[in-house]
Phi, psi and omega in degrees: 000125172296149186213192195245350183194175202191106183256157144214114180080043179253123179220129163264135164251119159225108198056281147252005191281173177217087193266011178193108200263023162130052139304106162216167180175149188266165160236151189229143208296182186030043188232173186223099167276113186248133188248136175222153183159156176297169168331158143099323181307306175152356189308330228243317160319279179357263175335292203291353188271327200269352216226346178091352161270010159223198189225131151271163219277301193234165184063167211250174158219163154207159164253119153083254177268019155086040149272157184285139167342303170295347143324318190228040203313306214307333148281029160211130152256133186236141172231098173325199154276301168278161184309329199054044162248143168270118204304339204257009184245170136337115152334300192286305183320286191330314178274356164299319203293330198265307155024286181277318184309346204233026211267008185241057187205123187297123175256152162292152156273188172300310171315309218277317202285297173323322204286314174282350154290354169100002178291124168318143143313303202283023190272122175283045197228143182264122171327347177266332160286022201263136144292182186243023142297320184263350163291279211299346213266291203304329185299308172267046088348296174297336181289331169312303199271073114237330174120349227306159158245020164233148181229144199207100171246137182245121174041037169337325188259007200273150174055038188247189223217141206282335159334284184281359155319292196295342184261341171261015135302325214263271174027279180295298199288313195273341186289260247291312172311318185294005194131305204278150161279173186220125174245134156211151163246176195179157171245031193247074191307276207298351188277311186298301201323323192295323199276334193266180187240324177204147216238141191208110178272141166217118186248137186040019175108003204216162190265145184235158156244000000 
């Protein structure tokens, strides 16, 4: 079975802590994964092992044609916890900006990306006037206009009012209808569950069932 990642044996060490225990389990393309577990679990390492911004100490990871993640920024979108936006530009400034990173890559425009997140184009508001629904909106935007087909969201819902839970469920839920796969993490069990294919437990750092 073809598959978009493939962990085995994967453990992070940061000095003697273990933030991450001997993972393995695969992804499988067009599916929707929600990692759940307390602070502290591993959820976020995780993500951040798929996405190519850390190495784990041990064991392989690969993506797609059996490469390593940091290989393959330019097919992964990762949405931090925090925005990675600059509070003092305009949405459409901010995706022009992420954009330009991209140029040797077939793009969303700005318009097209704000647009498919539910965003004004035309809005004359600098992101620190962003409610923080519309932060998260603007967030996966930025992650959208590369196109990625692997997506990786850290606490897509947090701290958002249930109005705007649901709509950047409804999002989420149509990226994973086009095709792409989806990692997300969450403390939101019942807000995720409907939307996902597979529910991925972590306790300490290790996969629980």
């Amino acid at each position: 079975m073809t598959t978009v990642a493939q962990l085995e044996n994967v453990s992070k060490l940061y000095g003697t802590f273990a933030a991450l225990r001997k993972i393995t389990f695969q992804i499988e393309p067009a599916r929707c994964y929600v990692l759940l577990g307390e602070n502290g679990a591993g959820k976020s390492t995780l993500l951040r092992a798929l996405g190519g911004l850390i190495r784990p100490t041990y064991g392989n990871i690969k993506v797609f044609e059996g490469i390593r993640p940091d290989q393959a920024r330019g097919r992964i979108g990762y949405m931090s916890h925090a925005p990675m936006l600059y509070d003092q530009l305009t949405g459409m400034e901010n995706l022009h900006y992420f954009a330009s990173l991209y140029q040797q890559r077939e793009c969303l425009t700005p318009h097209q990306a704000l647009t498919a997140v539910g965003l004004d184009p035309e809005l004359n508001r600098t992101i620190s006037q962003y409610s923080q629904g519309m932060r998260q909106r603007a967030s996966l935007a930025r992650v959208l206009i590369s196109q990625p087909e692997l997506l990786l969201l850290d606490e897509p819902f947090s701290n958002m009012d249930i109005d705007s839970a649901h709509q950047m469920l409804a999002l989420v839920q149509r990226i994973r209808e086009q095709g792409r796969t989806v990692v997300l993490t969450t403390h939101q069990r019942d807000l995720a569950e409907p939307i996902s294919d597979y529910l991925v437990f972590l306790r300490a750092g290790a996969l629980h069932s």
